């Protein structure tokens, strides 16, 4: 017989955002300086609590994108990254957060949200190396977001989310090099990309990027899964011709 006196525990739920973009050919993540306790003055991911009990998680993530970074979720890649609920992750008590990964090209300088003193793009390399320490468990969440992006670049067309509506092969290669943290041979990269049918398609125009021959422009193709995949150098199945 069910216990009619039982009620579910009231555990606050938050959303946090790992927003990635390329700036000066390097992978960056959006961080805010907390303007409230706990961790006052420390760097953290943008995010916040659900507004009310019937707010959808994705709707909350989209709202926080707008409030914290002035970004329209319909114009970028947004996916749920994971759920973080360790009992001691927040000094205020048991708080569960649902993290989202957002990716967009050429994002502008950020403006701090209502509970942040400042907002800035920080090098992912600095975060992963511990040169930028983050509040709560946000360092781990960033690491998980970058790991997700690195893996998805192998098997999906996610790399195009870092690019504009049209892009050159060199700009696409720049994405892979920034996210993977490696240098790639230009000719081998072009051959591997062209071998994944439907990954990118010609945009029907050229762009003059130097004094030499204009660069050919491409746009995302119709496929979302890459075959064959572009496996990271140094991993099984990557081959020796990167």
PDB file of C-alpha atoms in Angstrom:
ATOM      1  CA  UNK A   1       0.000   0.000   0.000  1.00  0.00           C
ATOM      2  CA  UNK A   2       1.533   3.342  -0.997  1.00  0.00           C
ATOM      3  CA  UNK A   3       2.546   5.797   1.696  1.00  0.00           C
ATOM      4  CA  UNK A   4       0.156   8.686   1.132  1.00  0.00           C
ATOM      5  CA  UNK A   5       2.212  10.926   3.406  1.00  0.00           C
ATOM      6  CA  UNK A   6       5.303  10.716   1.164  1.00  0.00           C
ATOM      7  CA  UNK A   7       6.183  13.676  -1.006  1.00  0.00           C
ATOM      8  CA  UNK A   8       9.178  14.085  -3.327  1.00  0.00           C
ATOM      9  CA  UNK A   9      12.119  16.097  -1.975  1.00  0.00           C
ATOM     10  CA  UNK A  10      12.291  19.699  -3.149  1.00  0.00           C
ATOM     11  CA  UNK A  11      15.684  19.852  -4.892  1.00  0.00           C
ATOM     12  CA  UNK A  12      16.383  23.063  -6.814  1.00  0.00           C
ATOM     13  CA  UNK A  13      17.184  22.575 -10.516  1.00  0.00           C
ATOM     14  CA  UNK A  14      19.439  24.860 -12.518  1.00  0.00           C
ATOM     15  CA  UNK A  15      20.792  25.010 -16.057  1.00  0.00           C
ATOM     16  CA  UNK A  16      24.382  25.875 -16.966  1.00  0.00           C
ATOM     17  CA  UNK A  17      25.714  26.726 -20.414  1.00  0.00           C
ATOM     18  CA  UNK A  18      28.991  25.719 -22.042  1.00  0.00           C
ATOM     19  CA  UNK A  19      29.067  28.227 -24.918  1.00  0.00           C
ATOM     20  CA  UNK A  20      31.935  27.590 -27.334  1.00  0.00           C
ATOM     21  CA  UNK A  21      33.161  29.695 -30.230  1.00  0.00           C
ATOM     22  CA  UNK A  22      36.361  30.368 -32.155  1.00  0.00           C
ATOM     23  CA  UNK A  23      38.193  33.636 -31.628  1.00  0.00           C
ATOM     24  CA  UNK A  24      41.517  34.277 -33.357  1.00  0.00           C
ATOM     25  CA  UNK A  25      41.651  30.627 -34.415  1.00  0.00           C
ATOM     26  CA  UNK A  26      41.438  29.407 -30.798  1.00  0.00           C
ATOM     27  CA  UNK A  27      38.605  27.702 -28.958  1.00  0.00           C
ATOM     28  CA  UNK A  28      36.993  29.901 -26.291  1.00  0.00           C
ATOM     29  CA  UNK A  29      34.285  29.420 -23.683  1.00  0.00           C
ATOM     30  CA  UNK A  30      32.041  32.122 -22.241  1.00  0.00           C
ATOM     31  CA  UNK A  31      32.590  32.690 -18.514  1.00  0.00           C
ATOM     32  CA  UNK A  32      31.074  35.163 -16.073  1.00  0.00           C
ATOM     33  CA  UNK A  33      32.479  36.696 -12.917  1.00  0.00           C
ATOM     34  CA  UNK A  34      29.976  35.921 -10.189  1.00  0.00           C
ATOM     35  CA  UNK A  35      28.479  39.025  -8.623  1.00  0.00           C
ATOM     36  CA  UNK A  36      26.685  37.129  -5.842  1.00  0.00           C
ATOM     37  CA  UNK A  37      27.565  34.565  -3.200  1.00  0.00           C
ATOM     38  CA  UNK A  38      28.615  31.811  -3.112  1.00  0.00           C
ATOM     39  CA  UNK A  39      31.935  32.071  -4.979  1.00  0.00           C
ATOM     40  CA  UNK A  40      31.620  35.855  -5.223  1.00  0.00           C
ATOM     41  CA  UNK A  41      34.126  37.210  -7.746  1.00  0.00           C
ATOM     42  CA  UNK A  42      35.043  33.778  -9.146  1.00  0.00           C
ATOM     43  CA  UNK A  43      34.645  32.683 -12.750  1.00  0.00           C
ATOM     44  CA  UNK A  44      31.760  30.387 -13.601  1.00  0.00           C
ATOM     45  CA  UNK A  45      29.588  29.258 -16.462  1.00  0.00           C
ATOM     46  CA  UNK A  46      26.531  31.372 -17.278  1.00  0.00           C
ATOM     47  CA  UNK A  47      23.281  29.851 -16.082  1.00  0.00           C
ATOM     48  CA  UNK A  48      20.565  30.005 -13.471  1.00  0.00           C
ATOM     49  CA  UNK A  49      17.619  28.334 -11.821  1.00  0.00           C
ATOM     50  CA  UNK A  50      14.370  27.386 -13.502  1.00  0.00           C
ATOM     51  CA  UNK A  51      11.922  30.278 -13.322  1.00  0.00           C
ATOM     52  CA  UNK A  52       9.004  28.126 -12.214  1.00  0.00           C
ATOM     53  CA  UNK A  53       8.057  24.481 -11.766  1.00  0.00           C
ATOM     54  CA  UNK A  54       6.534  24.072 -15.219  1.00  0.00           C
ATOM     55  CA  UNK A  55       9.391  25.650 -17.203  1.00  0.00           C
ATOM     56  CA  UNK A  56      10.899  23.148 -19.635  1.00  0.00           C
ATOM     57  CA  UNK A  57      14.634  22.504 -19.253  1.00  0.00           C
ATOM     58  CA  UNK A  58      15.471  23.443 -22.828  1.00  0.00           C
ATOM     59  CA  UNK A  59      13.279  26.532 -22.533  1.00  0.00           C
ATOM     60  CA  UNK A  60      15.275  27.519 -19.452  1.00  0.00           C
ATOM     61  CA  UNK A  61      18.536  27.013 -21.355  1.00  0.00           C
ATOM     62  CA  UNK A  62      17.251  29.137 -24.231  1.00  0.00           C
ATOM     63  CA  UNK A  63      16.144  31.832 -21.790  1.00  0.00           C
ATOM     64  CA  UNK A  64      19.542  31.865 -20.082  1.00  0.00           C
ATOM     65  CA  UNK A  65      21.248  32.120 -23.477  1.00  0.00           C
ATOM     66  CA  UNK A  66      19.225  35.237 -24.161  1.00  0.00           C
ATOM     67  CA  UNK A  67      19.626  36.756 -20.710  1.00  0.00           C
ATOM     68  CA  UNK A  68      23.273  35.903 -20.092  1.00  0.00           C
ATOM     69  CA  UNK A  69      24.758  36.178 -23.599  1.00  0.00           C
ATOM     70  CA  UNK A  70      22.109  37.901 -25.729  1.00  0.00           C
ATOM     71  CA  UNK A  71      22.063  34.858 -28.031  1.00  0.00           C
ATOM     72  CA  UNK A  72      19.117  33.508 -29.995  1.00  0.00           C
ATOM     73  CA  UNK A  73      19.020  29.723 -29.531  1.00  0.00           C
ATOM     74  CA  UNK A  74      17.430  29.244 -32.960  1.00  0.00           C
ATOM     75  CA  UNK A  75      20.621  30.572 -34.569  1.00  0.00           C
ATOM     76  CA  UNK A  76      23.101  28.210 -32.959  1.00  0.00           C
ATOM     77  CA  UNK A  77      23.697  24.590 -32.076  1.00  0.00           C
ATOM     78  CA  UNK A  78      22.265  23.657 -28.669  1.00  0.00           C
ATOM     79  CA  UNK A  79      22.226  20.209 -27.091  1.00  0.00           C
ATOM     80  CA  UNK A  80      21.937  18.776 -23.605  1.00  0.00           C
ATOM     81  CA  UNK A  81      25.370  17.839 -22.278  1.00  0.00           C
ATOM     82  CA  UNK A  82      24.708  16.125 -18.960  1.00  0.00           C
ATOM     83  CA  UNK A  83      23.243  16.229 -15.468  1.00  0.00           C
ATOM     84  CA  UNK A  84      25.396  17.104 -12.451  1.00  0.00           C
ATOM     85  CA  UNK A  85      24.066  16.380  -8.989  1.00  0.00           C
ATOM     86  CA  UNK A  86      26.867  15.549  -6.551  1.00  0.00           C
ATOM     87  CA  UNK A  87      25.627  16.353  -3.016  1.00  0.00           C
ATOM     88  CA  UNK A  88      28.535  18.715  -2.291  1.00  0.00           C
ATOM     89  CA  UNK A  89      28.783  20.494  -5.648  1.00  0.00           C
ATOM     90  CA  UNK A  90      27.152  23.649  -4.252  1.00  0.00           C
ATOM     91  CA  UNK A  91      27.738  25.052  -0.744  1.00  0.00           C
ATOM     92  CA  UNK A  92      24.109  26.227  -0.592  1.00  0.00           C
ATOM     93  CA  UNK A  93      22.888  22.639  -0.449  1.00  0.00           C
ATOM     94  CA  UNK A  94      21.739  19.917  -2.821  1.00  0.00           C
ATOM     95  CA  UNK A  95      21.309  21.538  -6.253  1.00  0.00           C
ATOM     96  CA  UNK A  96      21.087  19.610  -9.518  1.00  0.00           C
ATOM     97  CA  UNK A  97      22.144  21.322 -12.724  1.00  0.00           C
ATOM     98  CA  UNK A  98      21.465  20.308 -16.311  1.00  0.00           C
ATOM     99  CA  UNK A  99      24.299  21.467 -18.553  1.00  0.00           C
ATOM    100  CA  UNK A 100      23.840  22.426 -22.194  1.00  0.00           C
ATOM    101  CA  UNK A 101      26.448  22.738 -24.922  1.00  0.00           C
ATOM    102  CA  UNK A 102      26.004  25.710 -27.265  1.00  0.00           C
ATOM    103  CA  UNK A 103      28.124  26.392 -30.340  1.00  0.00           C
ATOM    104  CA  UNK A 104      28.055  29.372 -32.684  1.00  0.00           C
ATOM    105  CA  UNK A 105      30.496  31.170 -34.995  1.00  0.00           C
ATOM    106  CA  UNK A 106      31.993  34.610 -34.536  1.00  0.00           C
ATOM    107  CA  UNK A 107      30.227  35.550 -31.317  1.00  0.00           C
ATOM    108  CA  UNK A 108      30.656  39.163 -30.164  1.00  0.00           C
ATOM    109  CA  UNK A 109      32.111  40.426 -26.916  1.00  0.00           C
ATOM    110  CA  UNK A 110      29.689  39.384 -24.160  1.00  0.00           C
ATOM    111  CA  UNK A 111      27.665  41.553 -21.810  1.00  0.00           C
ATOM    112  CA  UNK A 112      27.298  40.418 -18.199  1.00  0.00           C
ATOM    113  CA  UNK A 113      23.865  39.253 -17.057  1.00  0.00           C
ATOM    114  CA  UNK A 114      21.924  40.378 -14.005  1.00  0.00           C
ATOM    115  CA  UNK A 115      23.838  38.344 -11.389  1.00  0.00           C
ATOM    116  CA  UNK A 116      27.297  38.661 -12.970  1.00  0.00           C
ATOM    117  CA  UNK A 117      29.878  41.404 -12.446  1.00  0.00           C
ATOM    118  CA  UNK A 118      31.601  40.727 -15.741  1.00  0.00           C
ATOM    119  CA  UNK A 119      31.581  38.329 -18.708  1.00  0.00           C
ATOM    120  CA  UNK A 120      34.416  37.357 -21.007  1.00  0.00           C
ATOM    121  CA  UNK A 121      35.609  34.825 -23.540  1.00  0.00           C
ATOM    122  CA  UNK A 122      38.350  32.681 -22.018  1.00  0.00           C
ATOM    123  CA  UNK A 123      40.685  30.261 -23.742  1.00  0.00           C
ATOM    124  CA  UNK A 124      39.533  26.668 -23.345  1.00  0.00           C
ATOM    125  CA  UNK A 125      43.193  25.644 -23.103  1.00  0.00           C
ATOM    126  CA  UNK A 126      43.581  27.853 -20.019  1.00  0.00           C
ATOM    127  CA  UNK A 127      40.519  26.288 -18.383  1.00  0.00           C
ATOM    128  CA  UNK A 128      41.538  22.702 -19.139  1.00  0.00           C
ATOM    129  CA  UNK A 129      45.094  23.353 -17.920  1.00  0.00           C
ATOM    130  CA  UNK A 130      43.843  24.873 -14.655  1.00  0.00           C
ATOM    131  CA  UNK A 131      45.152  28.369 -15.416  1.00  0.00           C
ATOM    132  CA  UNK A 132      41.548  29.554 -15.051  1.00  0.00           C
ATOM    133  CA  UNK A 133      39.882  27.980 -12.023  1.00  0.00           C
ATOM    134  CA  UNK A 134      36.101  27.906 -11.998  1.00  0.00           C
ATOM    135  CA  UNK A 135      33.471  27.896  -9.272  1.00  0.00           C
ATOM    136  CA  UNK A 136      31.438  24.841  -8.313  1.00  0.00           C
ATOM    137  CA  UNK A 137      32.170  21.876 -10.638  1.00  0.00           C
ATOM    138  CA  UNK A 138      32.157  24.077 -13.722  1.00  0.00           C
ATOM    139  CA  UNK A 139      35.712  23.117 -14.675  1.00  0.00           C
ATOM    140  CA  UNK A 140      34.560  19.520 -15.099  1.00  0.00           C
ATOM    141  CA  UNK A 141      31.492  20.621 -17.049  1.00  0.00           C
ATOM    142  CA  UNK A 142      33.678  22.600 -19.472  1.00  0.00           C
ATOM    143  CA  UNK A 143      35.971  19.587 -19.883  1.00  0.00           C
ATOM    144  CA  UNK A 144      32.967  17.382 -20.620  1.00  0.00           C
ATOM    145  CA  UNK A 145      31.641  19.901 -23.151  1.00  0.00           C
ATOM    146  CA  UNK A 146      34.960  20.083 -24.993  1.00  0.00           C
ATOM    147  CA  UNK A 147      35.251  16.288 -24.975  1.00  0.00           C
ATOM    148  CA  UNK A 148      31.754  16.058 -26.473  1.00  0.00           C
ATOM    149  CA  UNK A 149      32.640  18.565 -29.191  1.00  0.00           C
ATOM    150  CA  UNK A 150      35.904  16.760 -30.019  1.00  0.00           C
ATOM    151  CA  UNK A 151      34.179  13.418 -30.405  1.00  0.00           C
ATOM    152  CA  UNK A 152      31.259  14.791 -32.409  1.00  0.00           C
ATOM    153  CA  UNK A 153      33.641  16.464 -34.856  1.00  0.00           C
ATOM    154  CA  UNK A 154      34.795  12.971 -35.807  1.00  0.00           C
ATOM    155  CA  UNK A 155      31.396  11.469 -36.588  1.00  0.00           C
ATOM    156  CA  UNK A 156      29.018  14.372 -37.258  1.00  0.00           C
ATOM    157  CA  UNK A 157      28.840  17.655 -39.162  1.00  0.00           C
ATOM    158  CA  UNK A 158      29.110  19.655 -35.912  1.00  0.00           C
ATOM    159  CA  UNK A 159      32.192  21.518 -37.185  1.00  0.00           C
ATOM    160  CA  UNK A 160      30.008  23.581 -39.500  1.00  0.00           C
ATOM    161  CA  UNK A 161      28.238  25.025 -36.428  1.00  0.00           C
ATOM    162  CA  UNK A 162      31.477  26.916 -35.697  1.00  0.00           C
ATOM    163  CA  UNK A 163      31.429  28.438 -39.201  1.00  0.00           C
ATOM    164  CA  UNK A 164      29.343  31.111 -40.844  1.00  0.00           C
ATOM    165  CA  UNK A 165      26.690  30.458 -43.471  1.00  0.00           C
ATOM    166  CA  UNK A 166      29.493  29.983 -46.011  1.00  0.00           C
ATOM    167  CA  UNK A 167      33.108  29.131 -45.320  1.00  0.00           C
ATOM    168  CA  UNK A 168      36.342  28.046 -46.931  1.00  0.00           C
ATOM    169  CA  UNK A 169      38.081  24.706 -46.461  1.00  0.00           C
ATOM    170  CA  UNK A 170      40.818  26.581 -44.584  1.00  0.00           C
ATOM    171  CA  UNK A 171      38.234  27.977 -42.138  1.00  0.00           C
ATOM    172  CA  UNK A 172      36.746  24.516 -41.608  1.00  0.00           C
ATOM    173  CA  UNK A 173      40.226  23.110 -41.003  1.00  0.00           C
ATOM    174  CA  UNK A 174      40.764  25.898 -38.480  1.00  0.00           C
ATOM    175  CA  UNK A 175      37.783  24.565 -36.517  1.00  0.00           C
ATOM    176  CA  UNK A 176      39.195  21.049 -36.345  1.00  0.00           C
ATOM    177  CA  UNK A 177      42.625  22.311 -35.343  1.00  0.00           C
ATOM    178  CA  UNK A 178      41.226  24.573 -32.615  1.00  0.00           C
ATOM    179  CA  UNK A 179      38.856  22.002 -31.109  1.00  0.00           C
ATOM    180  CA  UNK A 180      41.238  19.051 -31.363  1.00  0.00           C
ATOM    181  CA  UNK A 181      44.315  21.087 -30.452  1.00  0.00           C
ATOM    182  CA  UNK A 182      46.417  19.746 -33.347  1.00  0.00           C
ATOM    183  CA  UNK A 183      47.846  20.916 -36.656  1.00  0.00           C
ATOM    184  CA  UNK A 184      46.573  19.199 -39.804  1.00  0.00           C
ATOM    185  CA  UNK A 185      48.032  18.914 -43.274  1.00  0.00           C
ATOM    186  CA  UNK A 186      45.980  21.051 -45.654  1.00  0.00           C
ATOM    187  CA  UNK A 187      45.924  18.624 -48.601  1.00  0.00           C
ATOM    188  CA  UNK A 188      45.125  15.580 -46.478  1.00  0.00           C
ATOM    189  CA  UNK A 189      42.367  17.479 -44.658  1.00  0.00           C
ATOM    190  CA  UNK A 190      40.764  18.533 -47.945  1.00  0.00           C
ATOM    191  CA  UNK A 191      40.875  14.961 -49.239  1.00  0.00           C
ATOM    192  CA  UNK A 192      39.314  13.530 -46.084  1.00  0.00           C
ATOM    193  CA  UNK A 193      36.536  16.154 -46.020  1.00  0.00           C
ATOM    194  CA  UNK A 194      35.698  15.577 -49.677  1.00  0.00           C
ATOM    195  CA  UNK A 195      35.578  11.824 -49.060  1.00  0.00           C
ATOM    196  CA  UNK A 196      32.748  12.274 -46.529  1.00  0.00           C
ATOM    197  CA  UNK A 197      29.951  12.685 -49.045  1.00  0.00           C
ATOM    198  CA  UNK A 198      27.320  15.280 -48.202  1.00  0.00           C
ATOM    199  CA  UNK A 199      29.375  16.842 -45.379  1.00  0.00           C
ATOM    200  CA  UNK A 200      29.842  20.135 -47.229  1.00  0.00           C
ATOM    201  CA  UNK A 201      28.685  21.338 -50.629  1.00  0.00           C
ATOM    202  CA  UNK A 202      29.830  24.206 -52.894  1.00  0.00           C
ATOM    203  CA  UNK A 203      28.153  27.523 -52.139  1.00  0.00           C
ATOM    204  CA  UNK A 204      28.414  28.681 -55.743  1.00  0.00           C
ATOM    205  CA  UNK A 205      30.749  31.588 -55.075  1.00  0.00           C
ATOM    206  CA  UNK A 206      34.379  32.364 -54.336  1.00  0.00           C
ATOM    207  CA  UNK A 207      35.969  34.700 -51.813  1.00  0.00           C
ATOM    208  CA  UNK A 208      39.226  36.508 -52.322  1.00  0.00           C
ATOM    209  CA  UNK A 209      41.156  35.973 -49.081  1.00  0.00           C
ATOM    210  CA  UNK A 210      44.652  36.812 -50.377  1.00  0.00           C
ATOM    211  CA  UNK A 211      46.222  38.458 -53.403  1.00  0.00           C
ATOM    212  CA  UNK A 212      46.271  35.071 -55.096  1.00  0.00           C
ATOM    213  CA  UNK A 213      43.531  32.821 -56.364  1.00  0.00           C
ATOM    214  CA  UNK A 214      40.065  33.314 -54.764  1.00  0.00           C
ATOM    215  CA  UNK A 215      39.116  30.663 -52.209  1.00  0.00           C
ATOM    216  CA  UNK A 216      36.171  28.417 -52.981  1.00  0.00           C
ATOM    217  CA  UNK A 217      33.204  28.774 -50.637  1.00  0.00           C
ATOM    218  CA  UNK A 218      31.196  25.922 -49.139  1.00  0.00           C
ATOM    219  CA  UNK A 219      28.109  25.499 -46.985  1.00  0.00           C
ATOM    220  CA  UNK A 220      26.802  22.659 -44.781  1.00  0.00           C
ATOM    221  CA  UNK A 221      25.643  19.642 -46.744  1.00  0.00           C
ATOM    222  CA  UNK A 222      22.547  17.505 -46.220  1.00  0.00           C
ATOM    223  CA  UNK A 223      24.091  14.851 -43.951  1.00  0.00           C
ATOM    224  CA  UNK A 224      24.556  15.024 -40.190  1.00  0.00           C
ATOM    225  CA  UNK A 225      26.585  11.807 -39.750  1.00  0.00           C
ATOM    226  CA  UNK A 226      29.982  11.578 -41.466  1.00  0.00           C
ATOM    227  CA  UNK A 227      30.998   8.477 -43.372  1.00  0.00           C
ATOM    228  CA  UNK A 228      33.792   7.761 -43.342  1.00  0.00           C
ATOM    229  CA  UNK A 229      34.395   9.664 -40.091  1.00  0.00           C
ATOM    230  CA  UNK A 230      37.251  12.120 -39.592  1.00  0.00           C
ATOM    231  CA  UNK A 231      39.070  10.436 -36.713  1.00  0.00           C
ATOM    232  CA  UNK A 232      41.392  12.511 -34.539  1.00  0.00           C
ATOM    233  CA  UNK A 233      45.102  12.038 -35.224  1.00  0.00           C
ATOM    234  CA  UNK A 234      46.774   9.636 -32.850  1.00  0.00           C
ATOM    235  CA  UNK A 235      43.628   7.608 -32.118  1.00  0.00           C
ATOM    236  CA  UNK A 236      42.877   4.090 -33.430  1.00  0.00           C
ATOM    237  CA  UNK A 237      41.566   4.233 -37.001  1.00  0.00           C
ATOM    238  CA  UNK A 238      42.838   7.738 -37.678  1.00  0.00           C
ATOM    239  CA  UNK A 239      45.435   6.605 -40.184  1.00  0.00           C
ATOM    240  CA  UNK A 240      48.899   8.090 -40.632  1.00  0.00           C
ATOM    241  CA  UNK A 241      48.115  10.652 -43.324  1.00  0.00           C
ATOM    242  CA  UNK A 242      46.898  13.660 -41.332  1.00  0.00           C
TER     243      UNK A 242
END
